[in-house]
Amino acid sequence: MDFNTFSLHPQINAGISKAGYTSPTPIQKQTIPVILNGKDVLGLAQTGTGKTAAFVLPILQRLMKGPRGKLRALILAPTRELTEQTHAAITQLGRQTGLRSLTVYGGVSAQPQIRGLRNGVDIVVACPGRLLDLLGQKVIDLRDIQVLVLDEADQMFDMGFLPSIRRIIAALPRKRQTLLFSATMPKEIRSLATEMLHDPITVEISISQPLKSIRHAMYMVEQTGKREMLLNLLDNSGSGQVLVFTRTKHRAKKLAYQLSKAGKSTTALQGNMSQNQRQAAMEKFRKGRVKVLVATDIAARGIDVSKVSHVINYDLPNTAEAYTHRTGRTGRMDRLGTALSLVTPEDLKMVRTIENNMGCTLERRRMEGFEVELNPANRPAPVKNRISRPKSNYRKTTPSNQRKTSNNRQRSYAKSR
Ligand code: AMP
């Protein structure tokens, strides 16, 4: 199957060829015809599957007809990075169409965005907070919106955007096409979908399943041994780029500094940096000028760098969904990738949650010189396909202690990204 099957406008096909796409990905095959038919879509798909083009191409097709410079499509996304990336995809695929898109997000001056809106655009890709501000100032008019996309809806929900999204939707015409994409389907997203979508077609591309192109493995390590282990892993990571995730902004900053001091070409990407600093860091990594990017979850949303050969969880994430998002940054578009997790004894419960969610196990690897003490409650459950098992001694702690630690960690995690 090739893109001609969709009978898209020649100017759009020119953009597809220029982007180097030869055949549609599974989500594009399933979704593009449905969107072209004007149906609402509930898309369950991870990043790295080609979902952006799956909605961008039919939107471009729809907007080819009708008045130019009038805002007719709105894409809501959780982070600035993702809005920029989607905008870049629109610019690339729509380069010959003359359709214009604009990004709208906070943390930067609103003036250029307001000027852009006044000059007339066809598509806005926005984070909900700034969009609501502009709506309040009456500098954006949503009355002609024909298509609404909610991208990475689960992440927008996690970030507390649901009330803002509801207010934005209230300003849109009732008659419109709505497309909702999410990597996971927590019950809140399901009820939002029921509320917002009209008779939707559900398209599901391996929900929460690991991408087949990613190899997942873990190393047991004590908290104090993590940095040394990471340096060893980086020494053996080959020529590809490495994305390292930490739990907090502070840890990302500190670790990036320590890695640089140890001679690794590294930069950080975390929420305390200004938008300009974040963009500069992303640009350095995207262009391959640094090998390692140390990031927090929120800052890393939307990172699309095809040369990422390894994702390393320096700290395990707090949810299985976040694990899917993080690791989906490697193995993109069928390139092979490796996802490694540094796991402390306290993390083993989360490992089991991740494994249950993925429906498979993380390969157990062991690094010489890194011994770990395990207590009985944390002893790993028997798993199939285990390659190697960490050497274990057993230490006693009470289950209530462990629960407390894990709850505290969850609370502080939400604040610190
Ligand atoms: P996404 O899942 O939308 O973040 O896309 C992941 C990556 O796949 C991006 O770098 C896209 O440019 C690329 N991509 C999307 N569709 C195709 C396709 N049909 N053929 C090759 N690459 C694609």
CSV table of C-alpha atoms and ligand atoms in Angstrom, one decimal:
chain,number,residue,atom,x,y,z
A,1,MET,CA,0.0,0.0,0.0
A,2,ASP,CA,1.3,3.5,-0.8
A,3,PHE,CA,0.0,7.0,0.0
A,4,ASN,CA,-1.7,7.3,-3.4
A,5,THR,CA,-4.5,5.0,-2.1
A,6,PHE,CA,-5.8,8.0,0.0
A,7,SER,CA,-6.2,10.2,-3.1
A,8,LEU,CA,-4.7,13.2,-1.3
A,9,HIS,CA,-4.2,16.5,-3.0
A,10,PRO,CA,-1.1,16.5,-5.2
A,11,GLN,CA,0.4,19.3,-3.1
A,12,ILE,CA,0.1,17.1,0.0
A,13,ASN,CA,1.5,14.1,-1.8
A,14,ALA,CA,4.5,16.3,-2.7
A,15,GLY,CA,5.0,17.0,1.0
A,16,ILE,CA,4.8,13.3,1.8
A,17,SER,CA,7.5,12.5,-0.9
A,18,LYS,CA,9.7,15.3,0.3
A,19,ALA,CA,9.4,13.9,3.9
A,20,GLY,CA,10.7,10.6,2.6
A,21,TYR,CA,7.6,8.6,3.5
A,22,THR,CA,7.1,5.8,1.1
A,23,SER,CA,4.3,3.7,2.7
A,24,PRO,CA,1.9,4.5,5.5
A,25,THR,CA,2.4,3.1,8.9
A,26,PRO,CA,-0.3,0.8,10.4
A,27,ILE,CA,-2.0,3.7,12.3
A,28,GLN,CA,-2.0,5.8,9.1
A,29,LYS,CA,-3.5,3.0,7.1
A,30,GLN,CA,-6.3,2.6,9.6
A,31,THR,CA,-6.9,6.3,10.5
A,32,ILE,CA,-6.5,8.4,7.4
A,33,PRO,CA,-9.5,7.0,5.4
A,34,VAL,CA,-11.7,7.3,8.5
A,35,ILE,CA,-10.7,10.9,9.1
A,36,LEU,CA,-11.1,11.7,5.4
A,37,ASN,CA,-14.7,10.4,5.7
A,38,GLY,CA,-15.3,13.0,8.4
A,39,LYS,CA,-15.7,10.5,11.3
A,40,ASP,CA,-14.6,11.2,14.9
A,41,VAL,CA,-11.7,9.0,15.9
A,42,LEU,CA,-10.5,7.6,19.2
A,43,GLY,CA,-6.9,6.6,18.5
A,44,LEU,CA,-5.0,4.5,20.9
A,45,ALA,CA,-1.4,4.8,19.8
A,46,GLN,CA,2.0,5.4,21.2
A,47,THR,CA,4.4,8.0,20.0
A,48,GLY,CA,6.7,6.6,17.3
A,49,THR,CA,3.9,5.0,15.4
A,50,GLY,CA,3.4,7.9,12.9
A,51,LYS,CA,0.3,9.1,14.6
A,52,THR,CA,1.0,12.8,13.9
A,53,ALA,CA,0.9,12.4,10.2
A,54,ALA,CA,-2.1,10.2,10.6
A,55,PHE,CA,-4.1,13.2,11.7
A,56,VAL,CA,-2.1,16.0,10.0
A,57,LEU,CA,-2.6,14.6,6.4
A,58,PRO,CA,-6.4,14.4,6.4
A,59,ILE,CA,-6.6,17.8,8.1
A,60,LEU,CA,-4.5,19.3,5.4
A,61,GLN,CA,-6.7,17.6,2.8
A,62,ARG,CA,-9.8,19.1,4.4
A,63,LEU,CA,-8.4,22.6,4.7
A,64,MET,CA,-7.4,22.7,1.0
A,65,LYS,CA,-10.9,23.7,0.2
A,66,GLY,CA,-12.4,26.8,1.8
A,67,PRO,CA,-11.1,30.2,2.8
A,68,ARG,CA,-7.4,30.7,3.7
A,69,GLY,CA,-6.1,32.4,6.8
A,70,LYS,CA,-9.1,31.5,8.8
A,71,LEU,CA,-8.5,29.3,11.9
A,72,ARG,CA,-10.2,26.0,11.0
A,73,ALA,CA,-8.2,23.4,12.8
A,74,LEU,CA,-7.1,23.3,16.5
A,75,ILE,CA,-4.7,20.7,17.9
A,76,LEU,CA,-4.2,20.6,21.7
A,77,ALA,CA,-1.1,19.0,23.1
A,78,PRO,CA,0.4,18.7,26.6
A,79,THR,CA,3.8,20.3,26.1
A,80,ARG,CA,5.6,23.0,24.2
A,81,GLU,CA,7.9,20.4,22.7
A,82,LEU,CA,5.1,18.4,21.3
A,83,THR,CA,3.3,21.5,19.9
A,84,GLU,CA,6.6,22.5,18.1
A,85,GLN,CA,7.0,19.0,16.8
A,86,THR,CA,3.5,18.8,15.5
A,87,HIS,CA,3.9,22.2,13.9
A,88,ALA,CA,7.1,21.0,12.3
A,89,ALA,CA,5.2,18.0,10.8
A,90,ILE,CA,2.5,20.3,9.5
A,91,THR,CA,5.1,22.6,7.9
A,92,GLN,CA,7.0,19.7,6.4
A,93,LEU,CA,4.0,17.8,5.0
A,94,GLY,CA,2.0,20.9,4.0
A,95,ARG,CA,5.0,22.9,2.6
A,96,GLN,CA,3.4,23.1,-0.9
A,97,THR,CA,-0.2,23.7,0.3
A,98,GLY,CA,0.2,27.3,1.5
A,99,LEU,CA,-1.7,26.4,4.7
A,100,ARG,CA,-0.2,28.0,7.7
A,101,SER,CA,0.1,26.8,11.3
A,102,LEU,CA,1.1,28.5,14.5
A,103,THR,CA,2.1,27.3,17.9
A,104,VAL,CA,0.6,28.7,21.1
A,105,TYR,CA,2.1,28.0,24.5
A,106,GLY,CA,3.1,29.6,27.7
A,107,GLY,CA,6.6,30.5,29.1
A,108,VAL,CA,7.3,32.8,26.2
A,109,SER,CA,5.9,36.3,25.2
A,110,ALA,CA,2.4,36.1,23.9
A,111,GLN,CA,3.0,39.0,21.5
A,112,PRO,CA,4.4,37.1,18.5
A,113,GLN,CA,1.6,34.6,18.9
A,114,ILE,CA,-1.0,37.3,18.9
A,115,ARG,CA,0.6,38.9,15.8
A,116,GLY,CA,0.7,35.5,14.1
A,117,LEU,CA,-3.0,35.1,14.8
A,118,ARG,CA,-3.8,38.6,13.5
A,119,ASN,CA,-1.9,37.8,10.3
A,120,GLY,CA,-4.2,34.9,9.8
A,121,VAL,CA,-3.5,31.1,10.2
A,122,ASP,CA,-5.3,28.0,9.3
A,123,ILE,CA,-4.1,25.7,12.1
A,124,VAL,CA,-3.2,26.3,15.7
A,125,VAL,CA,-1.2,23.8,17.7
A,126,ALA,CA,-1.6,24.8,21.3
A,127,CYS,CA,-1.1,24.0,25.0
A,128,PRO,CA,-4.4,24.5,26.8
A,129,GLY,CA,-3.2,27.1,29.4
A,130,ARG,CA,-2.0,29.8,27.0
A,131,LEU,CA,-4.8,29.1,24.6
A,132,LEU,CA,-7.3,29.9,27.3
A,133,ASP,CA,-5.4,33.1,28.1
A,134,LEU,CA,-5.6,34.2,24.5
A,135,LEU,CA,-9.3,33.3,24.4
A,136,GLY,CA,-9.9,35.4,27.5
A,137,GLN,CA,-8.2,38.3,25.8
A,138,LYS,CA,-10.4,37.7,22.8
A,139,VAL,CA,-7.4,37.6,20.5
A,140,ILE,CA,-8.3,34.1,19.2
A,141,ASP,CA,-11.5,33.2,17.5
A,142,LEU,CA,-12.5,29.5,17.7
A,143,ARG,CA,-15.9,29.9,16.0
A,144,ASP,CA,-14.8,28.5,12.7
A,145,ILE,CA,-13.0,25.4,14.0
A,146,GLN,CA,-14.0,22.4,11.9
A,147,VAL,CA,-11.5,19.9,13.4
A,148,LEU,CA,-10.3,19.5,16.9
A,149,VAL,CA,-7.4,17.1,17.8
A,150,LEU,CA,-6.6,16.2,21.4
A,151,ASP,CA,-3.1,14.7,21.2
A,152,GLU,CA,-1.6,12.7,24.1
A,153,ALA,CA,-4.8,13.1,26.0
A,154,ASP,CA,-3.7,11.0,28.9
A,155,GLN,CA,-0.7,13.2,29.5
A,156,MET,CA,-2.9,16.3,29.3
A,157,PHE,CA,-5.1,14.7,31.9
A,158,ASP,CA,-2.0,13.9,34.1
A,159,MET,CA,-0.9,17.5,33.9
A,160,GLY,CA,-4.3,18.7,35.1
A,161,PHE,CA,-5.5,20.2,31.8
A,162,LEU,CA,-8.9,18.6,31.8
A,163,PRO,CA,-10.8,21.7,33.2
A,164,SER,CA,-9.0,24.0,30.7
A,165,ILE,CA,-9.8,21.5,27.8
A,166,ARG,CA,-13.5,21.6,28.8
A,167,ARG,CA,-13.5,25.4,28.7
A,168,ILE,CA,-11.9,25.4,25.3
A,169,ILE,CA,-14.4,22.9,24.0
A,170,ALA,CA,-17.2,25.1,25.2
A,171,ALA,CA,-15.9,27.9,22.9
A,172,LEU,CA,-15.9,25.6,19.8
A,173,PRO,CA,-18.7,25.0,17.4
A,174,ARG,CA,-20.8,22.0,18.3
A,175,LYS,CA,-20.7,20.7,14.8
A,176,ARG,CA,-17.1,19.7,14.2
A,177,GLN,CA,-14.9,16.7,13.8
A,178,THR,CA,-13.1,15.6,16.9
A,179,LEU,CA,-10.0,13.3,17.0
A,180,LEU,CA,-8.7,12.1,20.4
A,181,PHE,CA,-5.3,10.3,20.6
A,182,SER,CA,-3.9,8.7,23.7
A,183,ALA,CA,-1.3,6.2,24.5
A,184,THR,CA,-3.3,4.8,27.4
A,185,MET,CA,-6.9,4.8,28.3
A,186,PRO,CA,-7.5,5.6,32.0
A,187,LYS,CA,-11.2,5.9,32.9
A,188,GLU,CA,-11.1,9.7,32.9
A,189,ILE,CA,-10.0,9.8,29.3
A,190,ARG,CA,-12.6,7.2,28.4
A,191,SER,CA,-15.3,9.3,29.9
A,192,LEU,CA,-13.9,12.5,28.2
A,193,ALA,CA,-14.0,10.6,24.9
A,194,THR,CA,-17.6,9.5,25.5
A,195,GLU,CA,-18.6,13.0,26.3
A,196,MET,CA,-16.8,14.6,23.4
A,197,LEU,CA,-16.7,12.2,20.5
A,198,HIS,CA,-19.7,11.6,18.3
A,199,ASP,CA,-20.1,8.0,17.2
A,200,PRO,CA,-16.3,7.6,17.0
A,201,ILE,CA,-14.3,4.9,15.2
A,202,THR,CA,-11.7,3.4,17.5
A,203,VAL,CA,-8.3,2.7,16.1
A,204,GLU,CA,-6.0,0.8,18.3
A,205,ILE,CA,-2.3,0.3,17.7
A,206,SER,CA,-0.9,-2.0,20.4
A,207,ILE,CA,-2.1,0.0,23.4
A,208,SER,CA,0.6,0.1,26.1
A,209,GLN,CA,2.5,-2.6,24.4
A,210,PRO,CA,6.1,-2.1,23.9
A,211,LEU,CA,7.2,-1.3,20.4
A,212,LYS,CA,8.5,-4.4,18.9
A,213,SER,CA,11.7,-2.6,17.9
A,214,ILE,CA,12.7,-2.0,21.5
A,215,ARG,CA,14.6,-4.4,23.7
A,216,HIS,CA,13.8,-3.9,27.4
A,217,ALA,CA,16.3,-4.8,30.2
A,218,MET,CA,17.0,-3.9,33.8
A,219,TYR,CA,20.0,-3.8,36.1
A,220,MET,CA,19.6,-4.1,39.9
A,221,VAL,CA,21.6,-1.4,41.6
A,222,GLU,CA,21.7,0.4,44.9
A,223,GLN,CA,20.8,4.1,44.8
A,224,THR,CA,24.5,5.0,45.6
A,225,GLY,CA,25.8,2.9,42.7
A,226,LYS,CA,23.7,4.4,40.0
A,227,ARG,CA,26.0,7.1,38.7
A,228,GLU,CA,28.9,4.7,38.3
A,229,MET,CA,26.7,2.1,36.6
A,230,LEU,CA,25.4,4.7,34.2
A,231,LEU,CA,28.9,5.8,33.2
A,232,ASN,CA,29.6,2.1,32.5
A,233,LEU,CA,26.5,1.8,30.4
A,234,LEU,CA,27.3,5.0,28.5
A,235,ASP,CA,30.8,3.6,27.8
A,236,ASN,CA,29.2,0.6,26.1
A,237,SER,CA,26.3,2.3,24.3
A,238,GLY,CA,28.0,2.5,20.9
A,239,SER,CA,27.6,5.5,18.6
A,240,GLY,CA,23.9,6.2,19.0
A,241,GLN,CA,22.4,8.9,21.2
A,242,VAL,CA,21.3,8.2,24.7
A,243,LEU,CA,18.3,9.7,26.5
A,244,VAL,CA,18.5,9.4,30.3
A,245,PHE,CA,15.5,10.0,32.5
A,246,THR,CA,15.6,11.2,36.1
A,247,ARG,CA,12.7,11.6,38.5
A,248,THR,CA,13.2,15.3,39.3
A,249,LYS,CA,14.4,18.5,37.7
A,250,HIS,CA,17.1,18.8,40.3
A,251,ARG,CA,18.4,15.3,39.7
A,252,ALA,CA,18.4,15.9,35.9
A,253,LYS,CA,20.5,19.1,36.3
A,254,LYS,CA,22.9,17.5,38.8
A,255,LEU,CA,23.4,14.3,36.8
A,256,ALA,CA,24.0,16.2,33.5
A,257,TYR,CA,26.6,18.3,35.3
A,258,GLN,CA,28.3,15.1,36.7
A,259,LEU,CA,28.3,13.3,33.4
A,260,SER,CA,29.8,16.4,31.7
A,261,LYS,CA,32.5,16.5,34.4
A,262,ALA,CA,33.2,12.8,33.7
A,263,GLY,CA,33.8,13.7,30.1
A,264,LYS,CA,30.5,12.6,28.5
A,265,SER,CA,29.0,15.0,26.0
A,266,THR,CA,25.8,15.8,27.9
A,267,THR,CA,23.0,18.4,28.2
A,268,ALA,CA,20.0,18.6,30.4
A,269,LEU,CA,16.3,19.2,29.6
A,270,GLN,CA,14.1,19.9,32.6
A,271,GLY,CA,11.2,22.1,33.5
A,272,ASN,CA,13.2,24.7,35.4
A,273,MET,CA,14.9,25.8,32.2
A,274,SER,CA,13.6,28.8,30.2
A,275,GLN,CA,11.9,28.0,26.9
A,276,ASN,CA,15.0,29.3,25.0
A,277,GLN,CA,17.3,27.1,27.0
A,278,ARG,CA,15.0,24.1,26.5
A,279,GLN,CA,14.9,24.7,22.8
A,280,ALA,CA,18.7,25.1,22.6
A,281,ALA,CA,19.2,21.9,24.5
A,282,MET,CA,16.8,20.0,22.2
A,283,GLU,CA,18.4,21.4,19.1
A,284,LYS,CA,21.9,20.3,20.3
A,285,PHE,CA,20.6,16.8,20.9
A,286,ARG,CA,18.5,16.7,17.7
A,287,LYS,CA,21.5,17.7,15.6
A,288,GLY,CA,23.7,15.1,17.3
A,289,ARG,CA,26.0,17.7,18.9
A,290,VAL,CA,25.7,16.0,22.3
A,291,LYS,CA,25.5,12.3,22.9
A,292,VAL,CA,23.5,12.3,26.1
A,293,LEU,CA,20.4,14.2,27.1
A,294,VAL,CA,19.3,13.9,30.7
A,295,ALA,CA,15.6,14.8,31.0
A,296,THR,CA,12.6,14.7,33.2
A,297,ASP,CA,9.3,13.2,31.9
A,298,ILE,CA,7.5,16.4,31.2
A,299,ALA,CA,10.4,18.0,29.5
A,300,ALA,CA,10.9,15.0,27.3
A,301,ARG,CA,7.5,14.7,25.9
A,302,GLY,CA,7.6,15.1,22.2
A,303,ILE,CA,11.2,14.3,21.8
A,304,ASP,CA,11.5,12.8,18.3
A,305,VAL,CA,15.1,12.0,17.6
A,306,SER,CA,15.5,9.0,15.4
A,307,LYS,CA,19.1,8.3,16.4
A,308,VAL,CA,18.2,7.6,20.0
A,309,SER,CA,19.7,4.1,20.4
A,310,HIS,CA,19.2,3.9,24.2
A,311,VAL,CA,16.7,5.1,26.7
A,312,ILE,CA,18.1,4.7,30.2
A,313,ASN,CA,15.8,5.1,33.2
A,314,TYR,CA,18.2,6.4,35.8
A,315,ASP,CA,15.2,6.6,38.0
A,316,LEU,CA,12.2,4.4,37.3
A,317,PRO,CA,9.0,6.3,36.4
A,318,ASN,CA,6.0,6.3,38.8
A,319,THR,CA,3.6,4.8,36.4
A,320,ALA,CA,3.7,2.0,33.8
A,321,GLU,CA,2.3,4.5,31.2
A,322,ALA,CA,5.2,6.8,31.8
A,323,TYR,CA,7.6,3.8,31.2
A,324,THR,CA,5.8,3.3,27.8
A,325,HIS,CA,6.2,7.0,26.9
A,326,ARG,CA,9.9,7.2,27.9
A,327,THR,CA,10.9,4.0,26.2
A,328,GLY,CA,8.9,4.9,23.1
A,329,ARG,CA,11.6,7.6,22.5
A,330,THR,CA,13.9,4.9,21.1
A,331,GLY,CA,13.2,2.2,18.5
A,332,ARG,CA,11.3,4.8,16.4
A,333,MET,CA,10.0,3.9,13.0
A,334,ASP,CA,11.4,0.4,13.2
A,335,ARG,CA,15.0,1.3,14.1
A,336,LEU,CA,16.2,-1.0,16.9
A,337,GLY,CA,16.4,0.6,20.3
A,338,THR,CA,17.4,-0.5,23.8
A,339,ALA,CA,15.5,0.5,27.0
A,340,LEU,CA,17.5,0.0,30.2
A,341,SER,CA,16.3,0.6,33.7
A,342,LEU,CA,18.4,1.1,36.8
A,343,VAL,CA,16.3,-0.7,39.4
A,344,THR,CA,16.8,-0.4,43.2
A,345,PRO,CA,15.1,-2.9,45.6
A,346,GLU,CA,12.4,-0.3,46.3
A,347,ASP,CA,11.5,-0.2,42.6
A,348,LEU,CA,10.7,-3.9,42.2
A,349,LYS,CA,7.0,-3.4,42.8
A,350,MET,CA,6.9,-0.9,39.9
A,351,VAL,CA,8.9,-3.3,37.8
A,352,ARG,CA,6.1,-5.8,38.2
A,353,THR,CA,3.5,-3.2,37.4
A,354,ILE,CA,5.4,-2.3,34.2
A,355,GLU,CA,5.7,-5.9,33.2
A,356,ASN,CA,2.0,-6.6,33.8
A,357,ASN,CA,1.2,-3.6,31.7
A,358,MET,CA,3.5,-4.6,28.9
A,359,GLY,CA,2.5,-8.2,29.0
A,360,CYS,CA,6.2,-9.3,29.0
A,361,THR,CA,9.2,-9.1,31.2
A,362,LEU,CA,12.2,-6.9,31.4
A,363,GLU,CA,15.4,-8.9,30.7
A,364,ARG,CA,17.4,-9.2,34.0
A,365,ARG,CA,21.0,-8.2,33.4
A,366,ARG,CA,23.7,-8.0,36.0
A,367,MET,CA,26.8,-5.8,36.0
A,368,GLU,CA,29.9,-7.0,37.7
A,369,GLY,CA,30.7,-5.2,40.9
A,370,PHE,CA,27.2,-3.9,41.6
A,371,GLU,CA,25.7,-6.1,44.4
A,372,VAL,CA,22.2,-5.5,45.7
A,373,GLU,CA,20.4,-6.4,48.9
A,374,LEU,CA,16.9,-7.6,48.5
A,375,ASN,CA,14.3,-8.2,51.2
A,376,PRO,CA,11.8,-11.0,50.9
A,377,ALA,CA,8.8,-8.8,50.0
A,378,ASN,CA,10.7,-7.3,47.1
A,379,ARG,CA,12.0,-10.6,45.8
A,380,PRO,CA,11.2,-10.6,42.1
A,381,ALA,CA,8.3,-12.8,41.0
A,382,PRO,CA,9.3,-15.7,38.8
A,383,VAL,CA,9.2,-14.5,35.2
A,384,LYS,CA,9.6,-16.2,31.9
A,385,ASN,CA,12.5,-15.6,29.6
A,386,ARG,CA,14.8,-14.3,32.3
A,387,ILE,CA,18.3,-14.1,31.0
A,388,SER,CA,20.2,-13.6,34.2
A,389,ARG,CA,19.3,-13.0,37.8
A,390,PRO,CA,20.9,-10.5,40.1
A,391,LYS,CA,22.9,-11.9,43.1
A,392,SER,CA,20.7,-11.4,46.1
A,393,ASN,CA,21.0,-11.2,49.9
A,394,TYR,CA,17.9,-10.7,51.9
A,395,ARG,CA,17.3,-8.0,54.5
A,396,LYS,CA,14.2,-7.6,56.6
A,397,THR,CA,11.9,-4.6,56.3
A,398,THR,CA,8.2,-4.4,57.1
A,399,PRO,CA,5.6,-4.0,54.3
A,400,SER,CA,4.2,-0.9,55.9
A,401,ASN,CA,7.6,0.8,55.7
A,402,GLN,CA,7.7,0.1,52.0
A,403,ARG,CA,4.2,1.4,51.4
A,404,LYS,CA,5.1,4.6,53.1
A,405,THR,CA,8.2,5.1,51.1
A,406,SER,CA,6.4,4.5,47.8
A,407,ASN,CA,3.5,6.8,48.7
A,408,ASN,CA,5.8,9.6,49.7
A,409,ARG,CA,7.7,9.1,46.5
A,410,GLN,CA,4.6,9.4,44.4
A,411,ARG,CA,3.6,12.6,46.2
A,412,SER,CA,6.9,14.3,45.7
A,413,TYR,CA,7.2,13.1,42.2
A,414,ALA,CA,4.1,15.0,41.0
A,415,LYS,CA,5.6,18.2,42.3
A,416,SER,CA,9.1,17.9,41.2
A,417,ARG,CA,9.0,17.2,37.4
B,1,AMP,P1,5.1,10.2,15.5
B,1,AMP,O1,4.6,8.9,16.1
B,1,AMP,O2,4.0,10.9,14.9
B,1,AMP,O3,5.8,10.9,16.6
B,1,AMP,O4,6.1,9.9,14.4
B,1,AMP,C1,7.3,9.3,14.6
B,1,AMP,C2,8.3,9.5,13.4
B,1,AMP,O5,7.9,8.8,12.3
B,1,AMP,C3,8.5,10.9,12.9
B,1,AMP,O6,9.8,11.2,12.8
B,1,AMP,C4,7.8,10.9,11.6
B,1,AMP,O7,8.4,11.9,10.7
B,1,AMP,C5,8.1,9.5,11.1
B,1,AMP,N1,7.0,9.0,10.2
B,1,AMP,C6,5.7,9.2,10.2
B,1,AMP,N2,5.0,8.6,9.2
B,1,AMP,C7,6.0,8.0,8.5
B,1,AMP,C8,5.9,7.1,7.3
B,1,AMP,N3,4.8,6.8,6.7
B,1,AMP,N4,7.1,6.7,6.8
B,1,AMP,C9,8.3,7.0,7.5
B,1,AMP,N5,8.4,7.8,8.6
B,1,AMP,C10,7.3,8.2,9.1
